[in-house]
C-alpha cells in the first residue's frame, strides 16, 4: 500500500522554526555561553533562515538587508558591531562604575562598553528581552558573514579593492569631500549588492552630527569581525552571567517596582480608594486630563485632537513642560523607575483635578474619586511579572492591604492583519503563539466606541507572539484566514490577562468583578510589503488612534 505524505505548509514550517528558535535560545541560556557563527549557534541561524521573518527582509538572499539592519541597530547599543565578546548580565552594579551607560534609541536597556572588544548588556525585563537580543544578534552576524563572502577573494588570501578603500577611510577616520563620499557609496553598493540610491539612503539614516560616516563604520566592523572569524579563528561569543541565570523569572525587579507604587499610594492616603490601572505611554493620559487646563490659549485655537498634535511635535518641549508642571500641582505624582524594570509610573489623584469645562465628570465624593496608575509599556513576558506583582496585596508591618482595583486597561501598539498603520484593534481574546493557551475575556471597550474618528476599527482575536521580529507572512496569513480569526499581533496581551485572571479568579488578590479594557493601534501591517516595523514609525498619524483610545478609557473610568 502506497503511503501518502501530506506536504507541509510554509505556516507549519514557520511554526516549527519558531519553536526550534525558542528551545535553542532557552538551551543556550542554560548552557551559559555560545558562539553565534559556530556549531552551537547553528540551530539558531538555520531556524531564522528557514523562518525568513518579514522584519529581516532579504536575510536569506546574498545581498545585504538594509531596512532590517536599520531596525536591529536601533535596538542594540552603539558600537556593538565592533565587539567580539557580548555579555548578557543582570543589574550587577555597573551604574555605580565609571562606565557610561549606552541606551539604544528604540529599547530601554542599559549597555556598557567594557573595552574595545566587549559589550555588556543588562537584562532586567525578563526572557523576552533575551529572545529579542539573540534574534537581532543572529541576524546581524548572518549579515556580517554575507559582507565577508563578498569581499574575500583568492580563497581568502586577498580582499577586494572596494574593501581596501573602505578600510582606509574607517581606520584613519578620514573626513570626506562630497565626491570622495560618492566614490565610497558606489564601492559600498558593490560590497552590499545594493544600488547607489539604497546605500545613500542608509548612509543618511545612520548619519549623526557626531559621526556622519557611521554607516561606513558599521559595515566595516561587521565585515571585519566576520573576516577575523574566517581567517584567524577569532570567534565572536555571547555569554550569560551566572547572576542573570539565577535571577531570570524570579520577579526581583517587578516586586521592587510594585512595592514602590504601593508605598507611594499608602503615603498619600490613596490605597483604599478605587484604583484603575492603565498600561500606556507616558503622555496620552497626562495630556488628555491636564493639557486643556494647562494650555488654555493654545487649546482655544485647536479643534479635535489638534492640541495633542501640537504637543506631539518634536519642538514642543516648553509646552510639554508646562503641562507636566501643571499636572504635578493638580494630583499627579511621577515615579521614575529605580527598580530596573525601566517602567516609569504616574499616579493620578482625580479628586485634585478641576474637571469643569472638560468632557470628564467630577466625582461627587472624594472617597469615590478614582486613583489612576499609568504604567509605561512592559516588554513581552515582563507584562506578567509587573502586573502579577502590582495586583498582590501590600504587606506592611501591621497589616496586609488588598488593593481596590476597579479596572485594568491596556493600550498598546500592535501589528494589524487587516487595514493599515493607525487603525484600531479591539480584541475579544488573546491567543498565546506556540502554546495551547488562550484567554477569552469581556472587553469593556467595544468596536462602536472607537468608530467615527477617521480610522478603521476591527474586532476579533489577537495573537500574543513570542517576538514581533519572528513573524512571517505565511504564519500570519494562517492566523488571519483560519477560524482563529486573528486581527493583529502583539507581545504582552496574554501575559497581562494571565496575571489579571489569576489575581481575580483564583488567588482572590483583587475583586472578580474587575473590568478589563484592551485596545491597540496599528504600528504596521506585516502582511503588506513595505508596511512592516522596519519601514519606520507612525509619526503624526499615531496621534488620532492613541488619543481616541485614551479618551474612551478615561470616559469609562470617570463616568
Coordinates of C-alpha atoms in Angstrom, one line a residue, residues 66-366:
X66 CA 19.4 47.4 4.8
X67 CA 15.9 48.0 6.3
X68 CA 16.3 45.1 8.7
X69 CA 19.8 46.4 9.6
X70 CA 18.4 49.8 10.5
X71 CA 15.6 48.2 12.6
X72 CA 18.1 46.0 14.5
X73 CA 20.8 48.6 15.1
X74 CA 18.2 51.0 16.6
X75 CA 17.6 48.3 19.2
X76 CA 21.2 47.4 20.0
X77 CA 23.9 49.5 21.7
X78 CA 26.0 51.7 19.5
X79 CA 29.4 50.1 18.9
X80 CA 28.2 46.5 19.3
X81 CA 29.4 45.8 15.8
X82 CA 33.0 46.3 16.9
X83 CA 32.8 43.8 19.8
X84 CA 33.9 40.2 19.7
X85 CA 32.5 39.4 23.1
X86 CA 29.0 40.2 24.2
X87 CA 27.9 39.5 27.7
X88 CA 24.3 39.5 28.9
X89 CA 24.2 40.3 32.6
X90 CA 21.7 41.1 35.4
X91 CA 21.8 44.5 37.1
X92 CA 25.2 43.9 38.7
X93 CA 26.1 47.5 39.7
X94 CA 27.7 48.9 36.5
X95 CA 25.7 52.1 37.1
X96 CA 28.0 52.7 40.1
X97 CA 31.1 52.3 37.9
X98 CA 32.8 54.8 35.6
X99 CA 31.4 53.0 32.6
X100 CA 29.0 55.2 30.6
X101 CA 25.5 53.6 30.1
X102 CA 24.6 53.3 26.4
X103 CA 20.9 53.1 25.8
X104 CA 19.6 52.0 22.3
X105 CA 17.2 54.5 20.8
X106 CA 14.3 52.0 20.5
X107 CA 14.9 49.7 23.5
X108 CA 15.1 50.7 27.2
X109 CA 18.1 48.7 28.3
X110 CA 21.4 49.8 29.8
X111 CA 24.5 48.6 28.0
X112 CA 28.2 49.2 28.9
X113 CA 31.3 49.1 26.6
X114 CA 33.8 47.4 28.9
X115 CA 36.7 47.7 26.5
X116 CA 37.3 47.8 22.7
X117 CA 36.3 44.1 22.4
X118 CA 33.5 43.6 25.0
X119 CA 29.9 44.9 25.3
X120 CA 27.8 44.1 28.4
X121 CA 24.0 44.3 28.1
X122 CA 21.8 44.5 31.2
X123 CA 18.8 42.2 31.2
X124 CA 16.1 43.5 33.7
X125 CA 13.0 42.9 31.6
X126 CA 12.7 39.1 31.6
X127 CA 13.2 36.4 29.0
X128 CA 11.6 38.3 26.1
X129 CA 14.5 40.7 26.3
X130 CA 16.9 37.9 25.9
X131 CA 15.0 36.4 22.9
X132 CA 14.8 39.9 21.3
X133 CA 18.6 40.4 21.6
X134 CA 19.6 37.0 20.5
X135 CA 17.4 37.0 17.3
X136 CA 18.7 40.5 16.5
X137 CA 22.4 39.5 17.0
X138 CA 21.8 36.3 14.9
X139 CA 20.5 38.5 12.1
X140 CA 23.5 40.9 12.5
X141 CA 26.1 38.1 12.4
X142 CA 24.4 36.4 9.3
X143 CA 24.6 39.8 7.5
X144 CA 28.2 40.2 8.6
X145 CA 29.2 36.9 7.0
X146 CA 27.5 38.0 3.8
X147 CA 29.8 41.0 3.7
X148 CA 32.8 38.8 4.3
X149 CA 31.8 36.4 1.5
X150 CA 31.6 39.4 -0.9
X151 CA 35.0 41.0 -0.1
X152 CA 37.3 38.0 0.4
X153 CA 38.9 36.8 -2.9
X154 CA 41.6 34.4 -4.0
X155 CA 40.5 31.7 -1.5
X156 CA 40.5 34.2 1.3
X157 CA 44.0 35.5 0.8
X158 CA 43.1 38.9 -0.5
X159 CA 40.3 41.4 -0.2
X160 CA 38.6 43.5 -2.9
X161 CA 39.7 47.0 -3.9
X162 CA 36.4 48.4 -2.6
X163 CA 37.0 46.9 0.8
X164 CA 40.5 48.3 1.0
X165 CA 39.1 51.8 0.2
X166 CA 36.5 51.4 3.0
X167 CA 39.1 50.1 5.5
X168 CA 41.4 53.0 4.7
X169 CA 38.6 55.6 5.3
X170 CA 37.4 54.0 8.6
X171 CA 40.7 53.2 10.3
X172 CA 42.1 56.6 9.5
X173 CA 38.8 58.3 10.3
X174 CA 39.1 60.4 7.2
X175 CA 37.0 63.5 6.5
X176 CA 35.5 63.0 3.0
X177 CA 34.6 65.5 0.4
X178 CA 31.2 65.0 -1.3
X179 CA 33.0 63.5 -4.3
X180 CA 35.0 61.1 -2.1
X181 CA 31.8 60.1 -0.2
X182 CA 30.1 59.4 -3.6
X183 CA 33.0 57.1 -4.6
X184 CA 32.8 55.2 -1.3
X185 CA 29.0 54.9 -1.6
X186 CA 29.5 53.3 -5.1
X187 CA 32.1 50.9 -3.6
X188 CA 29.7 50.0 -0.8
X189 CA 27.0 49.3 -3.3
X190 CA 29.3 46.7 -4.8
X191 CA 30.1 45.2 -1.4
X192 CA 26.4 45.1 -0.2
X193 CA 24.8 44.2 -3.5
X194 CA 22.6 47.3 -3.4
X195 CA 22.1 50.3 -5.6
X196 CA 23.7 53.7 -5.1
X197 CA 20.3 55.2 -4.0
X198 CA 19.7 52.4 -1.5
X199 CA 23.2 52.8 0.1
X200 CA 23.0 56.6 0.1
X201 CA 19.6 56.4 1.9
X202 CA 21.1 54.1 4.5
X203 CA 24.1 56.4 4.9
X204 CA 21.7 59.3 5.7
X205 CA 19.6 57.2 8.1
X206 CA 22.7 56.3 10.2
X207 CA 24.4 59.6 9.9
X208 CA 24.7 61.7 13.1
X209 CA 26.2 65.1 14.0
X210 CA 29.0 63.4 16.0
X211 CA 29.6 60.6 13.4
X212 CA 28.3 61.5 9.9
X213 CA 30.1 58.4 8.5
X214 CA 28.6 56.0 11.0
X215 CA 27.2 53.7 8.2
X216 CA 30.7 53.2 6.8
X217 CA 32.0 52.3 10.2
X218 CA 29.1 49.9 10.8
X219 CA 29.6 48.0 7.6
X220 CA 33.4 47.9 8.0
X221 CA 33.3 46.4 11.5
X222 CA 30.6 43.9 10.8
X223 CA 32.7 42.6 7.8
X224 CA 36.0 42.9 9.7
X225 CA 34.9 40.7 12.6
X226 CA 33.5 38.1 10.2
X227 CA 36.8 38.1 8.3
X228 CA 38.7 37.7 11.6
X229 CA 36.5 34.6 12.3
X230 CA 37.2 33.2 8.9
X231 CA 41.0 33.9 8.7
X232 CA 42.2 33.9 12.3
X233 CA 39.5 31.9 14.2
X234 CA 38.7 34.9 16.4
X235 CA 35.1 33.7 17.0
X236 CA 32.5 36.0 18.4
X237 CA 30.9 34.7 21.6
X238 CA 27.8 35.5 23.7
X239 CA 27.9 34.8 27.4
X240 CA 25.2 34.9 30.1
X241 CA 26.3 35.9 33.6
X242 CA 25.7 33.5 36.5
X243 CA 23.7 36.2 38.4
X244 CA 21.4 36.6 35.4
X245 CA 20.8 32.8 35.3
X246 CA 19.8 32.9 38.9
X247 CA 17.6 36.0 38.7
X248 CA 15.7 35.4 35.5
X249 CA 12.0 34.6 36.1
X250 CA 12.1 35.4 39.8
X251 CA 10.3 38.8 39.7
X252 CA 13.1 40.6 41.6
X253 CA 12.6 43.8 39.7
X254 CA 8.8 43.5 39.4
X255 CA 8.4 43.1 43.1
X256 CA 10.5 46.1 44.0
X257 CA 8.7 48.2 41.3
X258 CA 5.2 47.3 42.5
X259 CA 6.1 47.9 46.2
X260 CA 7.4 51.4 45.3
X261 CA 4.0 52.2 43.8
X262 CA 2.0 50.8 46.8
X263 CA 4.2 52.6 49.3
X264 CA 3.5 55.9 47.4
X265 CA -0.2 55.2 47.5
X266 CA -0.1 54.5 51.2
X267 CA 2.0 57.6 52.0
X268 CA -0.6 59.7 50.1
X269 CA -3.7 58.1 51.6
X270 CA -4.7 56.6 48.3
X271 CA -4.5 52.9 49.0
X272 CA -8.2 52.5 50.0
X273 CA -9.6 54.4 47.0
X274 CA -10.9 52.9 43.7
X275 CA -7.8 52.1 41.7
X276 CA -7.7 52.0 37.9
X277 CA -4.5 50.7 36.2
X278 CA -3.7 51.8 32.7
X279 CA -0.8 50.4 30.7
X280 CA 0.1 53.1 28.1
X281 CA 2.7 55.6 27.2
X282 CA 3.7 58.4 29.5
X283 CA 2.0 61.3 27.6
X284 CA -1.5 60.4 26.4
X285 CA -3.3 60.1 29.8
X286 CA -1.4 63.1 31.1
X287 CA -2.3 65.3 28.2
X288 CA -5.9 64.1 28.0
X289 CA -6.5 65.1 31.6
X290 CA -4.4 68.2 32.0
X291 CA -3.4 69.8 28.7
X292 CA -6.7 71.8 28.1
X293 CA -6.4 73.5 31.5
X294 CA -2.6 73.9 31.4
X295 CA -2.6 75.5 28.0
X296 CA -5.9 77.5 27.7
X297 CA -4.6 79.8 25.0
X298 CA -3.3 77.0 22.8
X299 CA -6.4 74.9 23.4
X300 CA -8.7 77.7 22.2
X301 CA -7.1 77.7 18.8
X302 CA -7.2 73.9 18.2
X303 CA -10.0 71.6 17.1
X304 CA -10.4 67.9 17.6
X305 CA -7.0 66.4 18.5
X306 CA -5.1 69.5 17.3
X307 CA -3.8 70.3 20.8
X308 CA -2.4 66.8 21.2
X309 CA -0.8 67.0 17.7
X310 CA 0.8 70.3 18.8
X311 CA 2.2 68.6 22.0
X312 CA 3.5 65.7 19.9
X313 CA 5.8 67.9 17.8
X314 CA 9.4 67.5 18.5
X315 CA 9.8 71.2 19.1
X316 CA 7.0 71.5 21.7
X317 CA 9.2 70.8 24.8
X318 CA 8.3 74.1 26.5
X319 CA 4.6 73.3 26.2
X320 CA 5.1 69.7 27.4
X321 CA 7.0 71.0 30.5
X322 CA 4.1 73.4 31.2
X323 CA 1.6 70.6 31.2
X324 CA 3.8 68.4 33.4
X325 CA 4.3 71.2 35.9
X326 CA 0.5 71.9 36.0
X327 CA -0.2 68.2 36.5
X328 CA 2.3 68.0 39.4
X329 CA 0.4 70.7 41.1
X330 CA -3.0 69.1 40.5
X331 CA -2.9 65.5 41.6
X332 CA -0.1 63.8 39.6
X333 CA 2.8 62.0 41.2
X334 CA 5.6 60.9 38.9
X335 CA 7.6 57.8 39.9
X336 CA 10.8 57.4 37.9
X337 CA 11.8 53.7 37.9
X338 CA 14.7 52.8 40.2
X339 CA 14.0 49.0 40.3
X340 CA 15.5 48.1 36.9
X341 CA 12.2 47.3 35.1
X342 CA 12.6 50.5 33.1
X343 CA 8.8 51.1 33.6
X344 CA 8.1 54.6 34.8
X345 CA 4.7 55.3 36.5
X346 CA 2.3 58.2 37.0
X347 CA -0.2 58.1 40.0
X348 CA -3.1 60.5 39.4
X349 CA -5.5 61.5 42.2
X350 CA -8.6 62.6 40.3
X351 CA -10.0 64.3 43.4
X352 CA -7.5 67.1 42.9
X353 CA -8.4 67.7 39.3
X354 CA -10.7 70.6 38.2
X355 CA -13.0 68.9 35.6
X356 CA -15.1 72.0 35.0
X357 CA -15.4 72.7 31.3
X358 CA -13.9 69.3 30.2
X359 CA -15.6 66.3 28.8
X360 CA -15.0 64.3 32.1
X361 CA -17.2 64.0 35.1
X362 CA -16.1 65.1 38.5
X363 CA -16.6 62.6 41.4
X364 CA -19.3 63.6 43.9
X365 CA -17.4 62.3 47.0
X366 CA -13.7 62.3 47.5

